[in-house]
CSV table of C-alpha atoms in Angstrom, one decimal:
chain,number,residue,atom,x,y,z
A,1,UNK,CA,-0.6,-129.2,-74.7
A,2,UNK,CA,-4.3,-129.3,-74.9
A,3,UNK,CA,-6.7,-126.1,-74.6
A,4,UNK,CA,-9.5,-125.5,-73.3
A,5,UNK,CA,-11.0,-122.1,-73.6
A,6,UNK,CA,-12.7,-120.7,-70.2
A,7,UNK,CA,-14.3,-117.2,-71.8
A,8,UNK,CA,-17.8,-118.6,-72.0
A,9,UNK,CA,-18.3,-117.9,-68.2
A,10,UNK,CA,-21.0,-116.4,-66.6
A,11,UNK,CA,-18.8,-113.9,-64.6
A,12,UNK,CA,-18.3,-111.9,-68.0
A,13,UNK,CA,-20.9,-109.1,-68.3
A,14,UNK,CA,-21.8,-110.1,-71.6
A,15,UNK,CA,-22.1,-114.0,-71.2
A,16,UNK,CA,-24.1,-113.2,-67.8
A,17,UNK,CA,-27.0,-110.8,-69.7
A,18,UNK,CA,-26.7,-113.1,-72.0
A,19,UNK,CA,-27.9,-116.1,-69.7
A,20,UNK,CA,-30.3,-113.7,-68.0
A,21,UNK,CA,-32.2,-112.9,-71.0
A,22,UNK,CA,-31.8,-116.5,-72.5
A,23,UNK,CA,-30.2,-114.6,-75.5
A,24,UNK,CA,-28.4,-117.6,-77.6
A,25,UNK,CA,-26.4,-115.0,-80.3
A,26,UNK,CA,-23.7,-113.6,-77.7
A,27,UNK,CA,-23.3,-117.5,-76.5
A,28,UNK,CA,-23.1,-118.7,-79.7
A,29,UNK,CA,-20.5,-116.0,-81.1
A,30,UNK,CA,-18.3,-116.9,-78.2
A,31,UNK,CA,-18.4,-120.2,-78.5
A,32,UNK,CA,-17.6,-119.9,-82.4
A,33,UNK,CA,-14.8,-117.7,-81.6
A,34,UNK,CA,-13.5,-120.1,-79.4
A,35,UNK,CA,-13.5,-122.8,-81.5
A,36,UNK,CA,-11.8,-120.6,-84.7
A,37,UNK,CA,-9.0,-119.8,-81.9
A,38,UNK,CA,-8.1,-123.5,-81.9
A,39,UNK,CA,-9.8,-124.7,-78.5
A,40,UNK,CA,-9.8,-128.5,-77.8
A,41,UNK,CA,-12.5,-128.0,-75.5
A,42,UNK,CA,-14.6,-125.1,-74.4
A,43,UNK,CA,-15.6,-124.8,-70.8
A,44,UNK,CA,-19.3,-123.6,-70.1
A,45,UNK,CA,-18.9,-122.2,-66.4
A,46,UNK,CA,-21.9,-121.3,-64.6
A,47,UNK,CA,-20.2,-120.8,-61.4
A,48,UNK,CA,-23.0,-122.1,-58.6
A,49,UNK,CA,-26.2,-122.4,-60.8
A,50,UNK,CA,-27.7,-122.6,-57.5
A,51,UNK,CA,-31.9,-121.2,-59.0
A,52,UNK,CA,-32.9,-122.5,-61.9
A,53,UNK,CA,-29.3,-124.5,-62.7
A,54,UNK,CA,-30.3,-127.6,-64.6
A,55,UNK,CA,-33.0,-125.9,-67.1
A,56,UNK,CA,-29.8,-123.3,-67.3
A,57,UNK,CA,-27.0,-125.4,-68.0
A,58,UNK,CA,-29.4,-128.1,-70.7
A,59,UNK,CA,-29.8,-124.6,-72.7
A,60,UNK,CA,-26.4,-123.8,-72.6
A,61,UNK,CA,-25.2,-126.9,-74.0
A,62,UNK,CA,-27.6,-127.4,-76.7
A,63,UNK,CA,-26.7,-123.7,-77.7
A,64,UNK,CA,-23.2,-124.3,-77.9
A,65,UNK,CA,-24.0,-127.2,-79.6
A,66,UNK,CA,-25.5,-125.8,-82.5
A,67,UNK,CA,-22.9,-124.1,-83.9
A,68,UNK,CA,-20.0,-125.8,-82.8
A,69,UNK,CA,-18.9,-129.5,-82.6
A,70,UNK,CA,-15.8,-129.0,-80.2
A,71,UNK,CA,-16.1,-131.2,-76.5
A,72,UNK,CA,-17.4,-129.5,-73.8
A,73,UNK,CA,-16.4,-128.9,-69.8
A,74,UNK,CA,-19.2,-128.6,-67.8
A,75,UNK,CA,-19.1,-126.1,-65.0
A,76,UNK,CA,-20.7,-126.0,-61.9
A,77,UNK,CA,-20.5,-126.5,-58.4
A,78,UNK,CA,-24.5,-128.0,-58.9
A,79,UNK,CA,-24.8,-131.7,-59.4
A,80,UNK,CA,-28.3,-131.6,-60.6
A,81,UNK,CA,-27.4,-129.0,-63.4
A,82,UNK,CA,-24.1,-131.2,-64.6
A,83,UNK,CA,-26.7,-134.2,-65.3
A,84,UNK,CA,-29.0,-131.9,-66.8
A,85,UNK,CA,-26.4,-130.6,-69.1
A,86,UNK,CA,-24.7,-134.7,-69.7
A,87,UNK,CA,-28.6,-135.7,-70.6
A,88,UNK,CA,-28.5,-133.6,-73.8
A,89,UNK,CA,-24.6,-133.4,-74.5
A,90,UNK,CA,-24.1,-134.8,-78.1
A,91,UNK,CA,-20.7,-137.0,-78.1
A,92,UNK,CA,-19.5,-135.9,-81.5
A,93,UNK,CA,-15.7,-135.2,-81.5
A,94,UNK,CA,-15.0,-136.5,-77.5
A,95,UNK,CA,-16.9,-136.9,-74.4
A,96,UNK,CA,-18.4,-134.1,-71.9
A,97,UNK,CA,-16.4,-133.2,-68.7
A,98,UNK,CA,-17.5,-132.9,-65.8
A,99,UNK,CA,-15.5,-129.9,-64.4
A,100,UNK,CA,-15.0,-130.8,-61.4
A,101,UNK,CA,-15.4,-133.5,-59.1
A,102,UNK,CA,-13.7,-132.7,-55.3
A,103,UNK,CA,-12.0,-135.1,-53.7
A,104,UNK,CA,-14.8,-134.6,-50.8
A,105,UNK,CA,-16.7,-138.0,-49.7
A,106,UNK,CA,-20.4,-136.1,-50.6
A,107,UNK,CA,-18.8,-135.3,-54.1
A,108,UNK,CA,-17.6,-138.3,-55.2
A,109,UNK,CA,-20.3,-140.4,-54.0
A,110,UNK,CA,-22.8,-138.2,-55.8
A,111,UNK,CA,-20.6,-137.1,-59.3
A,112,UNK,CA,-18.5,-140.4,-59.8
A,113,UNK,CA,-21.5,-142.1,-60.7
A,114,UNK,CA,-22.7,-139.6,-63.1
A,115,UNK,CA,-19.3,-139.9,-65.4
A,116,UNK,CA,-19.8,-144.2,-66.0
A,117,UNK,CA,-23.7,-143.7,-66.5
A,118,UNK,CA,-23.5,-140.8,-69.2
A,119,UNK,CA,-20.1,-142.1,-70.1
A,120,UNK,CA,-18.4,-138.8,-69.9
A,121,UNK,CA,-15.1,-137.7,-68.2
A,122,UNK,CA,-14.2,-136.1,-64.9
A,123,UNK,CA,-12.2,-133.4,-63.9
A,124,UNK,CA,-10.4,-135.0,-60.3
A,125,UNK,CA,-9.9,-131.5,-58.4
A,126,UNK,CA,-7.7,-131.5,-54.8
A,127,UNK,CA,-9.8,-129.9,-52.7
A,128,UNK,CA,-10.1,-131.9,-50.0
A,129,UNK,CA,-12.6,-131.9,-46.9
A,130,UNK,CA,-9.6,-129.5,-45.2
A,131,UNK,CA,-10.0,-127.9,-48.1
A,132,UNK,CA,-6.6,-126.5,-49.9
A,133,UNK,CA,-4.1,-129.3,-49.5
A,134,UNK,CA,-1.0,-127.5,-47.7
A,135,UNK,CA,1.7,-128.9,-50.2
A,136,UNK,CA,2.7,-131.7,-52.7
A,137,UNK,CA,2.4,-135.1,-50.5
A,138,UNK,CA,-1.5,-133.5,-49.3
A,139,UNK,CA,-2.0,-133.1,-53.3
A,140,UNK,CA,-1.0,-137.1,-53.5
A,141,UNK,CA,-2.6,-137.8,-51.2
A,142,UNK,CA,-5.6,-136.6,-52.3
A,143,UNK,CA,-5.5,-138.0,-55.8
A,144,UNK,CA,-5.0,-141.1,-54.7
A,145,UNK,CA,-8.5,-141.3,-52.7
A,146,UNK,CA,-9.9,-140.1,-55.6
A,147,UNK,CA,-8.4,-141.9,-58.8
A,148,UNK,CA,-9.3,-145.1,-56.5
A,149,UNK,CA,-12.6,-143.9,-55.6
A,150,UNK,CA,-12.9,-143.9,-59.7
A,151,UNK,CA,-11.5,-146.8,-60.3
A,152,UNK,CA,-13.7,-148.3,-58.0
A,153,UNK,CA,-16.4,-147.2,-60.0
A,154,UNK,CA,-15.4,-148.3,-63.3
A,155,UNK,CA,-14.2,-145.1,-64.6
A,156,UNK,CA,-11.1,-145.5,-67.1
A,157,UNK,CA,-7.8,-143.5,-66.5
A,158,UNK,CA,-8.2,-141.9,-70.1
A,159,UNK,CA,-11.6,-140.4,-69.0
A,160,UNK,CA,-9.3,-138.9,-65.8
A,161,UNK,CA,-8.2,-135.4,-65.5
A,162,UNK,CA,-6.2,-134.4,-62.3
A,163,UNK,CA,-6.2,-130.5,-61.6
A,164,UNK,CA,-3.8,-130.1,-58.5
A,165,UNK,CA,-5.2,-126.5,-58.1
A,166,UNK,CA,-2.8,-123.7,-59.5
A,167,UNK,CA,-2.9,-120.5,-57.2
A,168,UNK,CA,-1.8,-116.4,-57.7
A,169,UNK,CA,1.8,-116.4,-57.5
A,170,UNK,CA,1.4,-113.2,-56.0
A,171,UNK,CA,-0.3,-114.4,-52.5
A,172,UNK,CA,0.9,-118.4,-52.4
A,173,UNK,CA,4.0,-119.0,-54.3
A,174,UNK,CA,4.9,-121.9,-51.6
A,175,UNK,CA,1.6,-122.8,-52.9
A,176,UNK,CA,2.2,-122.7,-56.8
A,177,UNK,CA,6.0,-124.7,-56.0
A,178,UNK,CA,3.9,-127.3,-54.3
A,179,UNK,CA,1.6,-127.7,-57.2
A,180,UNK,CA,4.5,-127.7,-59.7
A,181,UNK,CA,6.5,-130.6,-57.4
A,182,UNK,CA,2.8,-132.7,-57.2
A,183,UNK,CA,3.1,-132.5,-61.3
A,184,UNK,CA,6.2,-134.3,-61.5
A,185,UNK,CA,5.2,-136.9,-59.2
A,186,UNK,CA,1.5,-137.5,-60.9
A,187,UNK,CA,2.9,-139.8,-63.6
A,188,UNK,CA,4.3,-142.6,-61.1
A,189,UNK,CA,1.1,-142.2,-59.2
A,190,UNK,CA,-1.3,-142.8,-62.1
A,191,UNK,CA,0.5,-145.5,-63.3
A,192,UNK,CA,0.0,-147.3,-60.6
A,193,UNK,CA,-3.9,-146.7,-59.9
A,194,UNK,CA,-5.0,-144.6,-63.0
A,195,UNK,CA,-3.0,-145.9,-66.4
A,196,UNK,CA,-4.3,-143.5,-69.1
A,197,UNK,CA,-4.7,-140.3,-66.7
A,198,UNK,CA,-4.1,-136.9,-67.8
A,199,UNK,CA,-4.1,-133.2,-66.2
A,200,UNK,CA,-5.3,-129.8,-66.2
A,201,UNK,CA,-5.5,-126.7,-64.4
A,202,UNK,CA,-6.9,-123.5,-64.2
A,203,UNK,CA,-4.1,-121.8,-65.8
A,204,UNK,CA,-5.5,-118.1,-65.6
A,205,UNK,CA,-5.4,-118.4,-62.0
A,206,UNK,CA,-1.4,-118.1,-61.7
A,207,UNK,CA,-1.8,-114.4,-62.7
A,208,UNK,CA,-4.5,-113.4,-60.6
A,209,UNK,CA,-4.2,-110.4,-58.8
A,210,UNK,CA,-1.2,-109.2,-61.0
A,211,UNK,CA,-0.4,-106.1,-62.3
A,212,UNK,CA,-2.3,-106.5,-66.0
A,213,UNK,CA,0.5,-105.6,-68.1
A,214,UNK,CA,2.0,-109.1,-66.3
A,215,UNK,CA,-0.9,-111.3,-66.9
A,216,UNK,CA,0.0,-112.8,-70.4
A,217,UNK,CA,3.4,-113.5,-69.7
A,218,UNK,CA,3.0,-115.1,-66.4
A,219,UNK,CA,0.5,-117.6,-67.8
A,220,UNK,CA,2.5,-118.4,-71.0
A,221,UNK,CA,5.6,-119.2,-69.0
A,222,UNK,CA,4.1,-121.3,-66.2
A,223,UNK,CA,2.3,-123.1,-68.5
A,224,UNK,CA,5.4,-123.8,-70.0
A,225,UNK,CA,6.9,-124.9,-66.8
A,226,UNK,CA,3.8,-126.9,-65.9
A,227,UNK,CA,3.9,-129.0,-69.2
A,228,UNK,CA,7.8,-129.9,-68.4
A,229,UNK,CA,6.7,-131.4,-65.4
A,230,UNK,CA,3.7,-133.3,-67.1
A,231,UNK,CA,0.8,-131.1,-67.4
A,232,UNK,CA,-1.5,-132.3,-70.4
A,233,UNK,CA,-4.2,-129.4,-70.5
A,234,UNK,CA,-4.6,-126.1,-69.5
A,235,UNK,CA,-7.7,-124.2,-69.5
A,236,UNK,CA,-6.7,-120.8,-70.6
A,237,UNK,CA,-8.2,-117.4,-72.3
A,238,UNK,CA,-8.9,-118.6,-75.7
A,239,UNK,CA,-7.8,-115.6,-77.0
A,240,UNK,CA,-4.0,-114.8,-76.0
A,241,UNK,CA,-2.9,-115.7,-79.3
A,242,UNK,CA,1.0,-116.2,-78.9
A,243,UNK,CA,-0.2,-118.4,-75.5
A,244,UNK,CA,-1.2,-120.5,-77.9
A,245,UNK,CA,1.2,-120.4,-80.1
A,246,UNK,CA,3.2,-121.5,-77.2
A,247,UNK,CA,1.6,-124.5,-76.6
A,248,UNK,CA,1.0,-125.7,-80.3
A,249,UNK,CA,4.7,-125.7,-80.5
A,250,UNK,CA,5.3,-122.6,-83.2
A,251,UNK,CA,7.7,-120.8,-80.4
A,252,UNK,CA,9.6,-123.5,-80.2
A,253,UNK,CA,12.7,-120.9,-78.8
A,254,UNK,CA,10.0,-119.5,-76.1
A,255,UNK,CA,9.7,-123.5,-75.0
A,256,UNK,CA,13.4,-123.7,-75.4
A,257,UNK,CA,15.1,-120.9,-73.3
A,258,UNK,CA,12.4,-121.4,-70.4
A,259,UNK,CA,13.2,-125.3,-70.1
A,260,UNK,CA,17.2,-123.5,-70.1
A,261,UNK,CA,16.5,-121.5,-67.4
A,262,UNK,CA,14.6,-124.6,-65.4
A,263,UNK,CA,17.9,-127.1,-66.1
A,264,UNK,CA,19.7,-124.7,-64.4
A,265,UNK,CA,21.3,-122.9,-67.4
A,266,UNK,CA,22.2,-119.2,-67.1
A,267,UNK,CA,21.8,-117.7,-70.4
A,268,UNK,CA,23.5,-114.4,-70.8
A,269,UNK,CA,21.2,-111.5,-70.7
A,270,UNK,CA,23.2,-109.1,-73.0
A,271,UNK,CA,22.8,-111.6,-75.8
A,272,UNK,CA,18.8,-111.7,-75.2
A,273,UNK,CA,16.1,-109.9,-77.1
A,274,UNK,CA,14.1,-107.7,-74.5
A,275,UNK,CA,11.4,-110.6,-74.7
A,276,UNK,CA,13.8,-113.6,-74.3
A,277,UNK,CA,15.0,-111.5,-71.1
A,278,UNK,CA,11.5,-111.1,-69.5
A,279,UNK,CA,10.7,-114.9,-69.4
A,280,UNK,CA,13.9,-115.1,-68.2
A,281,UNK,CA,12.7,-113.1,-64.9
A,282,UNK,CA,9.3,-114.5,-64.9
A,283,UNK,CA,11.0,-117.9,-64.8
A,284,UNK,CA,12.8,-117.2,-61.6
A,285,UNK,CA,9.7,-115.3,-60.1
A,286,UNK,CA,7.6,-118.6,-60.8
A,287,UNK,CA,10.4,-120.7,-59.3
A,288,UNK,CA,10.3,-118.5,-56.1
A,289,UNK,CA,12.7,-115.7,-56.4
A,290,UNK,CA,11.5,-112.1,-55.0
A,291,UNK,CA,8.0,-111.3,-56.2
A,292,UNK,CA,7.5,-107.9,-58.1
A,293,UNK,CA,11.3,-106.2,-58.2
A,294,UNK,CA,11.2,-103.2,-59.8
A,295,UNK,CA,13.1,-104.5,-62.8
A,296,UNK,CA,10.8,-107.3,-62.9
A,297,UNK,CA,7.9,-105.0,-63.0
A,298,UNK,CA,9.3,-103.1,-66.3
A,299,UNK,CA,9.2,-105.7,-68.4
């Protein structure tokens, strides 16, 4: 499973005076640290960028830049400020993404073009002009207007990242079992229009609005379920170390008893360790069993 680390985002306190000052040493340490936590990629999310965006996001990347050579995700819902950041992006160990293209006609026509001219890749995000696609075949649907729109365009599968839009399990759990059943139907799908395309998500989001104490362990184990059912990347909080442990491979018992518990199995409890028991229940919440139980919330 790749990484990519999402902490250098201007809705932290510190990143945000940071930008406001045009203060390079907290962006720099945080990029460093995400790099030294393993991070395939680092995200640089500016959320709308809508004043001054493009002089913004150029700084940001040549910041990063000079301290660390790890690909970047650019971030923002404004076009102008993604070219601005592509213009100065230095393709040292893989190419800039553009995080994210929606699969909304004004979108594509003006960001497709941007990821064949700087030769960067694309983030394909299902939001479509409805907005929220209601379940798995609106998901398909979606990706297939956009991988073709790309394709169209000249842009290779391998430069293709599909994110079918994870949600709080907490609020829309028919929402997070639609996204899990439009994973394992992706690979069929890009075959046929997008051979080479891969897949992320905001991972992070799954947890949103959960009690803290459940945040880590919800992320680790959907992300576990997500990459069973062909997820390739997540982007994730660079810094939940057994997270990613997880998805490096060196719990391979975590990966084990969770895939169990998805095949069906029912391992018996009594011969858990209190932690093997609590993905155990976060399994079942994930797949759609009662949210929040009170045994569920002692864990």
């Amino acid at each position: 499973m790749l990484l990519i680390g999402e902490n250098l985002n201007v809705m932290s306190n510190k990143i945000s005076r940071a930008i406001k000052e045009r203060d390079p040493k907290p962006i720099r340490e945080m990029a460093l640290a995400e790099a030294e936590a393993g991070m395939d990629y680092i995200d640089i999310n500016l959320g709308p960028a809508r004043k001054g965006g493009e002089e913004l996001m150029g700084w940001m990347v040549k910041t990063v830049q000079e301290v660390v050579d790890t690909p970047l995700y650019l971030d923002t819902t404004n076009v102008g400020a993604i070219e601005a950041g592509l213009k100065v992006y230095q393709n040292r160990k893989g190419k800039a993404v553009i995080n994210s293209i929606m699969c909304r006609p004004e979108r594509m026509h003006a960001q497709i073009p941007l990821v064949t001219q700087y030769q960067a890749g694309m983030v394909a995000l299902l939001w479509g002009p409805e907005g929220m696609p209601r379940d798995a075949a609106e998901r398909g649907a979606l990706a297939a207007e956009i991988l073709q729109r790309a394709a169209e365009a000249g842009v290779g599968g391998e430069d293709i990242w599909v994110d079918p839009i994870v949600t709080p399990v907490n609020v829309q759990q028919n929402q997070l079992l639609a996204c899990t059943q439009f994973m394992s139907e992706l690979g069929e799908l890009a075959e046929l229009l997008a051979p080479g395309c891969r897949s992320t998500c905001g991972l992070s989001n799954v947890s949103n609005g959960a009690p803290q104490h459940l945040r880590l362990i919800l992320n680790q184990t959907y992300m576990v379920i997500l990459e069973k059912h062909g997820m390739k990347s997540c982007i994730v909080d660079a810094f939940d170390e057994e997270l990613s442990k997880i998805a490096r491979g060196k719990r391979p018992e975590i990966n084990h008893l969770i895939n169990r518990v998805l095949d069906g199995d029912e391992p018996d409890m009594g011969t858990l360790s209190k932690e093997e028991r609590d993905y155990v229940k976060t399994v079942k919440v994930l797949l759609g069993h009662s949210l929040y139980t009170d045994s569920w919330l002692e864990i």
